[in-house]
Amino acid sequence: MLTPAQRSHYVDHGWLLVEGFKPAPALAAVRSRAQQIVDNFDPGHQRAVFSSVQPERVADAALIASAEAVHCFFEEEALDAGGRLVVPKSRSINKIGHALHDLDPVFDAFSHGPELAAVASGLGLVQPLLQQSMVIFKQPGIGGEVRWHQDASFFVTEPVSVTTFWFALEGADEGNGCLWVQSGGHRTPLRERFVRDGDRLAMEKLDPMPWPTTSQATALPVKAGDLVCFHGLLPHCSAANRSPRSRLAYTLHVTDAGCAYSPRNWLQRTRLPLRGFV
Ligand code: FE2
């Protein structure tokens, strides 16, 4: 349940920090499950790298298939030019995506429940649909930069409805690549969109408005268990993690069933039905 002050903070700034939202045992369960998924992942036949700086470098087929599966994507700096791992596998993964919340029982439990439904309702989502989930590792030393972007670029609905639920599974600060946002930037236009054309994915330019300057950016340091919610048009980014500390996070991207979901969006469900928080 959000207070009126929390709701108005979200409306004014485009983001909301809910401290201590998830208890320690729930965090421990998903951290351990994420490590199990990586341990069980056989990198022998898959070398999909995820780079937000050059998203076209992601193997399109792997990304498209991950909409209804659980895939591991490598950090760019984890592989050499020949595609060989240069760090231990346990430290090589950029993210796991994108249907953990539907296919994995541990992440399913973490991603659903009346507390999350209440937050979604407080943020204005009438009929939430959980489109995707990701574990984002931001590995010590090699965790890549995520450049300025708006999450609505990946989930176009009419009108805009996508809302991000960003759970800190570990503490994050400026030293290990925490989130940066442009407070109030959810009132700026959608700059670009990531579209699917057959088997190809591409980023299309929509609006020439420049990304925020450093002086317009606000760091959002968080403790493990905190939840950050933000509007789909809010520009945000995170720096590379050059520290020896990991910065594990879990995200859900949620749209409203009352808003038309574009058939050009990269993520399309064909088999798995979409669900809400309860
Ligand atoms: Fe994002």
PDB file of N, CA and C in Angstrom, residues 51 69 109 198:
ATOM      1  N   SER A  51      24.625  -6.157 -24.721  1.00  0.00           N
ATOM      2  CA  SER A  51      25.219  -4.840 -24.596  1.00  0.00           C
ATOM      3  C   SER A  51      24.159  -3.797 -24.842  1.00  0.00           C
ATOM      4  N   ALA A  69      11.420 -17.938 -22.321  1.00  0.00           N
ATOM      5  CA  ALA A  69      12.380 -18.919 -21.823  1.00  0.00           C
ATOM      6  C   ALA A  69      13.251 -18.262 -20.753  1.00  0.00           C
ATOM      7  N   ALA A 109       7.467 -16.938  -7.233  1.00  0.00           N
ATOM      8  CA  ALA A 109       7.026 -16.545  -5.884  1.00  0.00           C
ATOM      9  C   ALA A 109       7.470 -15.126  -5.544  1.00  0.00           C
ATOM     10  N   GLY A 198      10.235  -9.309 -38.454  1.00  0.00           N
ATOM     11  CA  GLY A 198      10.542 -10.706 -38.776  1.00  0.00           C
ATOM     12  C   GLY A 198      11.504 -11.264 -37.752  1.00  0.00           C
TER      13      GLY A 198
END
